XYZ file of C-alpha atoms in Angstrom:
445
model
C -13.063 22.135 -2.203
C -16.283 20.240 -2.673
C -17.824 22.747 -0.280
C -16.763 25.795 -2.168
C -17.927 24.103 -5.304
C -21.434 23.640 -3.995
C -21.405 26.583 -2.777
C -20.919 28.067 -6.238
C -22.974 25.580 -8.047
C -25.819 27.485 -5.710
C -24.762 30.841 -6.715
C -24.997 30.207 -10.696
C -28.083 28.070 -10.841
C -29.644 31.112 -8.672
C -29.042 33.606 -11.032
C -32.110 35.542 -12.461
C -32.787 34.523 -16.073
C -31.978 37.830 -17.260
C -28.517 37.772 -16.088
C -28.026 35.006 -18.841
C -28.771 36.597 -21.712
C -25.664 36.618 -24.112
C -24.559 40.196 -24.835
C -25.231 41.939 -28.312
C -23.363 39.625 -31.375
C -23.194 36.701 -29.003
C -22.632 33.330 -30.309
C -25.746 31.556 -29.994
C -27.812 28.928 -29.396
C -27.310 29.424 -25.655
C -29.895 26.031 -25.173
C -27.836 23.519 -25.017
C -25.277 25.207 -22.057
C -28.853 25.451 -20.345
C -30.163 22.657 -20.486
C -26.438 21.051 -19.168
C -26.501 23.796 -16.327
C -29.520 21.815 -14.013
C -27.768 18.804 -13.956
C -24.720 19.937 -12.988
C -25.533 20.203 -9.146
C -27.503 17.120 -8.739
C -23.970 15.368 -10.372
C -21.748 17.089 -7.844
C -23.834 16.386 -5.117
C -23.677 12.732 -6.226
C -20.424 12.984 -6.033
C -20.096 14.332 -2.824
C -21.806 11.527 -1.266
C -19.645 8.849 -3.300
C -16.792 10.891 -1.295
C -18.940 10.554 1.637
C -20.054 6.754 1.215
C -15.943 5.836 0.513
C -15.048 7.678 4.068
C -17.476 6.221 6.032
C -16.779 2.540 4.340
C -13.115 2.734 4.531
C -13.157 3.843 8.555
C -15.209 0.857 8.846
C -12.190 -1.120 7.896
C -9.612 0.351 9.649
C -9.916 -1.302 12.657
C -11.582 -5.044 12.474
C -8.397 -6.523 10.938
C -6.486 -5.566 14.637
C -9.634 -6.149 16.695
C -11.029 -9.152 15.669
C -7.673 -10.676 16.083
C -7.251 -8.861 19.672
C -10.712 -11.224 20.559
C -8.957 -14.629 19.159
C -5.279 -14.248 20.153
C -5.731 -16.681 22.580
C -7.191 -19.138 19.833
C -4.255 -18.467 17.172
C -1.666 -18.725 19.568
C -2.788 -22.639 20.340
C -3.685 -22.559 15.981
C 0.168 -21.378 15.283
C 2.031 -22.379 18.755
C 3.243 -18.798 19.906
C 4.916 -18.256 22.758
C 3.229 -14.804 24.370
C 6.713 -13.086 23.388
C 5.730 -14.011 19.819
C 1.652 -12.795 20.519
C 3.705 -9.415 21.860
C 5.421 -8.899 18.719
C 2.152 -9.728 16.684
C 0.251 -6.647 18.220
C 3.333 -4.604 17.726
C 2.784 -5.151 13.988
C -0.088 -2.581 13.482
C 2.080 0.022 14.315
C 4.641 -1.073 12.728
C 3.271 -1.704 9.708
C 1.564 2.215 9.871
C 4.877 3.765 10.831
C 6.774 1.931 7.224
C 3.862 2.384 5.041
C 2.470 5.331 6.258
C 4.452 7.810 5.564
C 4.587 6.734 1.688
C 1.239 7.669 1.338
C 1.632 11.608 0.724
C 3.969 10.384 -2.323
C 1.514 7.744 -3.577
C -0.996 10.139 -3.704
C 0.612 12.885 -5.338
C 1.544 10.488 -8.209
C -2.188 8.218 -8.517
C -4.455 10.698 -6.460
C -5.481 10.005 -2.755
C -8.671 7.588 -3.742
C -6.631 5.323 -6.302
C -4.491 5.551 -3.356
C -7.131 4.159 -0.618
C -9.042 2.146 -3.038
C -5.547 0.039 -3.435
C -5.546 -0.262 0.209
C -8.918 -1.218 0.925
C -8.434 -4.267 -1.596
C -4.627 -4.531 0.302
C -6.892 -5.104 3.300
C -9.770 -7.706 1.477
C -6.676 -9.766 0.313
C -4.607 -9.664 3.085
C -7.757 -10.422 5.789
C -8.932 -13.708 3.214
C -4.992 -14.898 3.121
C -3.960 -14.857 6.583
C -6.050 -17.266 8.830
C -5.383 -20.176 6.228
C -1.479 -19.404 5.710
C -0.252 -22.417 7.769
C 2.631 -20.926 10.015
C 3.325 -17.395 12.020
C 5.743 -15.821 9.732
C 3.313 -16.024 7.149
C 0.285 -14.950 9.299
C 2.167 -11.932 10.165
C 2.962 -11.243 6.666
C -0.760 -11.518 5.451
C -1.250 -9.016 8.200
C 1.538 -7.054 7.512
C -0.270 -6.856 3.740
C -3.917 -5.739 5.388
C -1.893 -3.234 7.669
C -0.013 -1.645 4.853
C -3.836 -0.835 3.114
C -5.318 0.429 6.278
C -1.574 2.528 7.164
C -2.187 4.647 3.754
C -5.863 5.224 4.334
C -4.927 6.341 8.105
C -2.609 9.130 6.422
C -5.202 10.188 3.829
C -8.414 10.107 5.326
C -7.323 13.873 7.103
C -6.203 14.688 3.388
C -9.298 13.726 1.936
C -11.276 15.269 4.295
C -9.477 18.279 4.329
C -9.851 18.440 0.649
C -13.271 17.928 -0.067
C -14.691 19.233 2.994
C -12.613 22.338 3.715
C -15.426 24.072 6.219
C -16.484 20.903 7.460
C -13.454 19.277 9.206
C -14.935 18.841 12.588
C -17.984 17.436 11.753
C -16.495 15.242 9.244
C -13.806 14.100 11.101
C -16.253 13.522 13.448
C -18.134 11.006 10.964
C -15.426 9.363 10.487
C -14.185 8.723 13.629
C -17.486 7.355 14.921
C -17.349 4.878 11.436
C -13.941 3.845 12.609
C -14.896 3.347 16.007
C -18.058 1.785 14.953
C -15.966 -1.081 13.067
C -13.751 -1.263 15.688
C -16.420 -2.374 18.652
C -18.403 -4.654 16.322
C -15.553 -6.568 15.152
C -14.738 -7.034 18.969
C -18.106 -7.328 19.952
C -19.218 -10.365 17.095
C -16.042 -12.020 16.167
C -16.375 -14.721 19.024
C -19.696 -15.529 17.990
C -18.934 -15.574 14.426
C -16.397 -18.025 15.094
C -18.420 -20.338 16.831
C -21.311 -20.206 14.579
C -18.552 -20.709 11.372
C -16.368 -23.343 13.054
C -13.238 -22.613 14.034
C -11.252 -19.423 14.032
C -10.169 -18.881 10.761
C -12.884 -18.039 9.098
C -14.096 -15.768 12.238
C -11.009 -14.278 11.076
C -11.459 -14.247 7.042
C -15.047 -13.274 7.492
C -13.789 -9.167 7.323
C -12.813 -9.372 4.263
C -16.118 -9.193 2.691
C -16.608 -5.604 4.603
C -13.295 -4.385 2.996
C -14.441 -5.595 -0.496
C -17.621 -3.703 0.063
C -15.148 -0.388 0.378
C -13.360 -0.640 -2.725
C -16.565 -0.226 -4.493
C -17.137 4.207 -3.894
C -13.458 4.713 -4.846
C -13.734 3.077 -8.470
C -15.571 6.392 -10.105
C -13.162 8.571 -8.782
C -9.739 7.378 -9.356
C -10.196 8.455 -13.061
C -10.495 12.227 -12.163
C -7.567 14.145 -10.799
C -5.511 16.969 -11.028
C -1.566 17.091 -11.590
C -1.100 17.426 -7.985
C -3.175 14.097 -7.304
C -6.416 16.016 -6.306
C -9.958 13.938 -7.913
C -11.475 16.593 -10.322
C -14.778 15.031 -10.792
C -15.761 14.959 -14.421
C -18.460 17.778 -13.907
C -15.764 20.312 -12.458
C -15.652 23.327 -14.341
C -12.578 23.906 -16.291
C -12.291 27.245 -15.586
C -12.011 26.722 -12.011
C -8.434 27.581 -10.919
C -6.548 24.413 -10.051
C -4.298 24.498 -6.415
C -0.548 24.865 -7.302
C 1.390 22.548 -5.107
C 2.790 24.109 -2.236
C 6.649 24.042 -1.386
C 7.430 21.233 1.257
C 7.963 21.927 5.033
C 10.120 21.366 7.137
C 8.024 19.805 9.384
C 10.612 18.525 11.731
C 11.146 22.446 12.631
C 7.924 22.616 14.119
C 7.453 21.638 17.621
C 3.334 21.906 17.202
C 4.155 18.705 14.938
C 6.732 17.031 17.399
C 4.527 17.334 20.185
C 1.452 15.815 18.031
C 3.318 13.215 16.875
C 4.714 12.110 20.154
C 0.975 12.350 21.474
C -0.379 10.444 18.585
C 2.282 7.875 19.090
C 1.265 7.784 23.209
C -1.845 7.440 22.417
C -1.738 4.465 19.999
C 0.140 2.835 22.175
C -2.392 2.593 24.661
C -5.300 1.820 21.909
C -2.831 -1.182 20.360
C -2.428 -2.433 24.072
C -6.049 -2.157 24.740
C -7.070 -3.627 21.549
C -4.600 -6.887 21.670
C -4.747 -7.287 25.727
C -7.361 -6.315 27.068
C -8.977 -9.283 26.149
C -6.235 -11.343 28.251
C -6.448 -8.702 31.026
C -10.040 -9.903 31.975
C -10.061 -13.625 30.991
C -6.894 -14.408 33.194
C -9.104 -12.294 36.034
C -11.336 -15.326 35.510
C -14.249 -13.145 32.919
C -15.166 -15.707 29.979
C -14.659 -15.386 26.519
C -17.531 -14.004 25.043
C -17.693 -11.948 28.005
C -14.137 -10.472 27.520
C -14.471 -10.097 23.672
C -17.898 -7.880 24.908
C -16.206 -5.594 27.206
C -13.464 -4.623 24.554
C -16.518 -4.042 22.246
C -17.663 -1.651 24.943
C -14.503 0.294 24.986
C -14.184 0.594 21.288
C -18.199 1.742 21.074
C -17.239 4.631 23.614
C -15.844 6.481 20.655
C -19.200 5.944 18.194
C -20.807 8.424 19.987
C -17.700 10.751 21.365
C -15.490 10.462 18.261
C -18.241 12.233 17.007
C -18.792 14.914 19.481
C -15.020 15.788 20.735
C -13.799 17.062 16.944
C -16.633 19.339 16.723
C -16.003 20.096 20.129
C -12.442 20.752 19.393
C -13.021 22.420 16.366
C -14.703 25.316 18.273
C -11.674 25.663 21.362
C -9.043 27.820 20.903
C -7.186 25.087 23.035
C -7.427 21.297 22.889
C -5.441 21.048 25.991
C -8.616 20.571 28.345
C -9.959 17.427 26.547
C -6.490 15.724 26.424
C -6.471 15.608 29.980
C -9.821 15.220 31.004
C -9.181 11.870 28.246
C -6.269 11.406 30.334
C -7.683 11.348 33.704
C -10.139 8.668 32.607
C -7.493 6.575 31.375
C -5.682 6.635 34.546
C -9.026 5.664 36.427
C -9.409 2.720 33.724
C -6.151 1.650 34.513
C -6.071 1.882 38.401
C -9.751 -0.421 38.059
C -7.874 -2.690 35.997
C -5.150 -3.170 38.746
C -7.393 -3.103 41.586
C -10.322 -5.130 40.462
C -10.249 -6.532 36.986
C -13.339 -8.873 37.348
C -15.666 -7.256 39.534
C -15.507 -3.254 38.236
C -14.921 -4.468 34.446
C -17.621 -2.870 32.567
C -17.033 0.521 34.392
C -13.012 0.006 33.531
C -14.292 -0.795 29.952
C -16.182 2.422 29.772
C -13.462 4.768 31.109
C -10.966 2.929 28.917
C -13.412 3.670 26.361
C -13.124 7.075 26.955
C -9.484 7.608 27.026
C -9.441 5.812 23.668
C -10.924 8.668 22.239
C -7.918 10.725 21.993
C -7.394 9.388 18.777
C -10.333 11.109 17.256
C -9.114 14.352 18.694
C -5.887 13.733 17.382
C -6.934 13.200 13.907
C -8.810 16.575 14.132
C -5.526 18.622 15.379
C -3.883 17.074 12.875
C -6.203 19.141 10.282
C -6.569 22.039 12.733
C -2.809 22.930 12.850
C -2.024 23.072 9.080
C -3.456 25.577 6.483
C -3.520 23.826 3.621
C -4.333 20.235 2.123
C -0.349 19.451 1.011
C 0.503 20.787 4.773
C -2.450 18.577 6.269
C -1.011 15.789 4.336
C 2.343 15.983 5.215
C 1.476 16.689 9.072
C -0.702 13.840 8.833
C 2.449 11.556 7.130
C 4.614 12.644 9.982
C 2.651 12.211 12.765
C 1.245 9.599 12.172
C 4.378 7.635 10.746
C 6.414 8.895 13.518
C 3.962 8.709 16.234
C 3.264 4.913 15.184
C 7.061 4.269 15.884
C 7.080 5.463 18.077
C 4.074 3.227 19.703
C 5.543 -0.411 18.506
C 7.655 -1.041 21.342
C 4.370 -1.111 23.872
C 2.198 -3.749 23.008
C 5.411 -6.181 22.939
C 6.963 -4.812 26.083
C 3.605 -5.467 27.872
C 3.479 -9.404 26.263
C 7.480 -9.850 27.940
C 6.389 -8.187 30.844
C 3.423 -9.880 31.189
C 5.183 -13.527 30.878
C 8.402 -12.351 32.480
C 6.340 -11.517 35.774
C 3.810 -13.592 36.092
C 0.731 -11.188 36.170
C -1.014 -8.184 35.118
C 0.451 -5.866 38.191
C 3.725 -4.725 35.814
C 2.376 -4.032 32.595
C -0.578 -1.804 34.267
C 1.749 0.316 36.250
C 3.442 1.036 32.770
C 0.327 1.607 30.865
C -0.364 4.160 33.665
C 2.722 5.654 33.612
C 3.123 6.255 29.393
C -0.140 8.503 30.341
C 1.378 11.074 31.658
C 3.344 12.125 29.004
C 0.701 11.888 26.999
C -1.111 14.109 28.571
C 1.435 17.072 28.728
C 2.482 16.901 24.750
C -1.295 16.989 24.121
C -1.539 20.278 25.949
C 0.971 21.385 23.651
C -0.139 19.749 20.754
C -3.210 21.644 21.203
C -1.924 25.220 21.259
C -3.702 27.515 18.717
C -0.958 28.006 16.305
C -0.025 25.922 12.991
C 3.316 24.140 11.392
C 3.349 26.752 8.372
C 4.534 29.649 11.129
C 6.844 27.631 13.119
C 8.164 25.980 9.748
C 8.971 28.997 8.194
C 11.221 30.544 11.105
């Protein structure tokens, strides 16, 4: 939208001066429409990079609440006295919590408008990142998170939306930014929180510290929630009123379209490995004898694998008539991450950290089909709401299997050989997630 509107911003301001002479009998003065007329694109390019400064900010967020607690589980388990069953189910909450609340987002934006929508969630986030390390017992720790998750769960849904939206020729590219925000916030939480908690004293505040990031994000929403449409799209105060608005289109029936099956059930496969990275990985390599700081490093190094590639595999994508090929060349690293993991925890850990890091990056890719395989924003959103919400349910019974598994056997042995084996299905529904066709055709038959 944004880009057409640019795009005709360009086209009027270009005009030659004769072409704006009123016609004979004209109402006149024309002056004061011209002297409005040069500051209308310098306003919507403003607000184009408010739209831009709120993506980037909120993919910041998206992941520190889940990593930074990935780097301390061993810490709030001795804080709170859980068992590892309990430490299971508390990285099975992320997913959890995105599968619930996710797929209310398409409905809460529809009736506030997708930025009232992740502005909410971004202060969901600040509140529920300050209230959690000082909460006193594990229910309630997992309910503060369960209050962070819900914010980050709608902003998951509607960052493709918003995107899709505002940027309609740009989706690789800006999926792309995005991505490498999110996985930029992901690494450094990982990579600092272990230092941050020695410097501060203890890990609660190491913990509460994120909270000031996610504060910082509510702040490019606030102009924009004021300024939508009746179908929940932000119609900055400078639009034109005589641009024609987008009537809502009819609902799918998404659930008749096996593109959107088969992304969802990749989407779930792959989160499953990212939430079992994210809250393991950790263990993985301190139980193989790697220290702390050392372990809390190499998951940085996995999650900074996708600030570069998150950025080059949607534009990448965007210009295949087939994602298929980069879902299993993903793949195959992920099974070589895995086997190093198995074989030699300790002494191969920063290569296993790097192909890990790679594999990871299926989720960018899968955020970009997601806006590849629809037509328009209300199919986008509703793709997004169902794979995501369904492919995050489908995800929460991993991390906790691997924590039983994990204290049921002993060792790391069992829970890698299923980690390795949930990748090959991954693997084949990404091939056919990444066919060149979209949910509106199969839908409609």
């Amino acid at each position: 939208m944004m880009g057409l509107m640019v795009s005709e911003e360009t086209t009027r301001t270009t005009t030659p001066p004769t072409a704006q002479h009123p016609p004979a009998g004209a109402a006149v003065p024309e002056a004061p429409g011209a002297r409005r007329e040069p500051r209308t694109p310098a306003t919507r390019a403003w607000a184009t990079r408010l739209v831009v400064a709120g993506i980037v900010l909120s993919a910041l967020n998206l992941r520190p609440a889940i990593t930074s607690l990935g780097a301390l589980l061993e810490e709030v388990r001795d804080g709170l006295g859980m068992s590892g069953s309990v430490a299971g189910l508390l990285t099975s909450v992320p997913p959890l919590c995105f599968a619930v609340f996710g797929v209310m987002a398409p409905r809460l934006a529809r009736r506030f408008g997708p930025a009232a929508v992740v502005c909410a969630g971004m202060a969901a986030i600040t509140a529920g990142l300050v209230i959690r390390p000082y909460i006193g017992s594990t229910v309630a720790f997992l309910a503060a998170s369960a209050l962070a998750l819900m914010g980050i769960a709608v902003s998951n849904v509607l960052m493709p939306v918003i995107v899709k939206r505002w940027f309609p020729d740009r989706v690789g590219s800006m999926t792309g930014l995005y991505s490498m925000a999110l996985a930029l916030g992901t690494s450094t939480a990982a990579a600092v929180t272990v230092p941050l908690t020695d410097a501060l004293g203890g890990w609660q505040p190491g913990l509460a510290v994120w909270a000031l990031l996610a504060a910082v994000a509510v702040l490019p929403w606030l102009p924009l929630i004021r300024h939508r449409d009746a179908a929940g799209a932000e119609r900055p105060e400078h639009a034109r009123q005589d641009t024609p608005r987008e009537e809502p289109a009819p609902a799918l029936r998404i659930t008749r379209s096996r593109t959107a099956w088969a992304l969802a059930v990749f989407f779930g496969l792959q989160a499953t490995a990212a939430y079992i990275t994210m809250g393991w990985m950790p263990q993985i390599f301190r139980d193989a004898g790697v220290p702390a700081g050392t372990a809390g490093l190499l998951l940085a190094v996995t999650m900074v694998m996708g600030v570069p590639l998150a950025f080059v595999i949607p534009r990448l994508a965007t210009r295949l008539p087939h994602q298929g090929p980069i879902v299993l060349v993903l793949g195959v690293c992920g099974l070589a991450g895995y086997a190093g993991l198995y074989l030699a925890p300790a002494g191969g850990a920063w290569a296993w950290a790097v192909l890990l890091g790679v594999s990871n990056c299926a989720f960018p890719l899968a955020l970009t089909m997601v806006g590849m395989r629809a037509r328009s924003g209300p199919g986008v959103a509703q793709l997004s709401a169902f794979a995501q919400s369904a492919g995050y349910l489908i995800s929460i019974p991993g991390p906790l299997l691997v924590g039983v598994l994990y204290q049921s056997s002993g060792g790391w042995g069992v829970p890698i050989a299923l980690m390795t084996a949930l990748m090959i299905p991954q693997m084949l529904v990404g091939w056919l997630a990444g066919r060149n066709r979209t949910v509106e055709e199969e839908a409609a038959r």
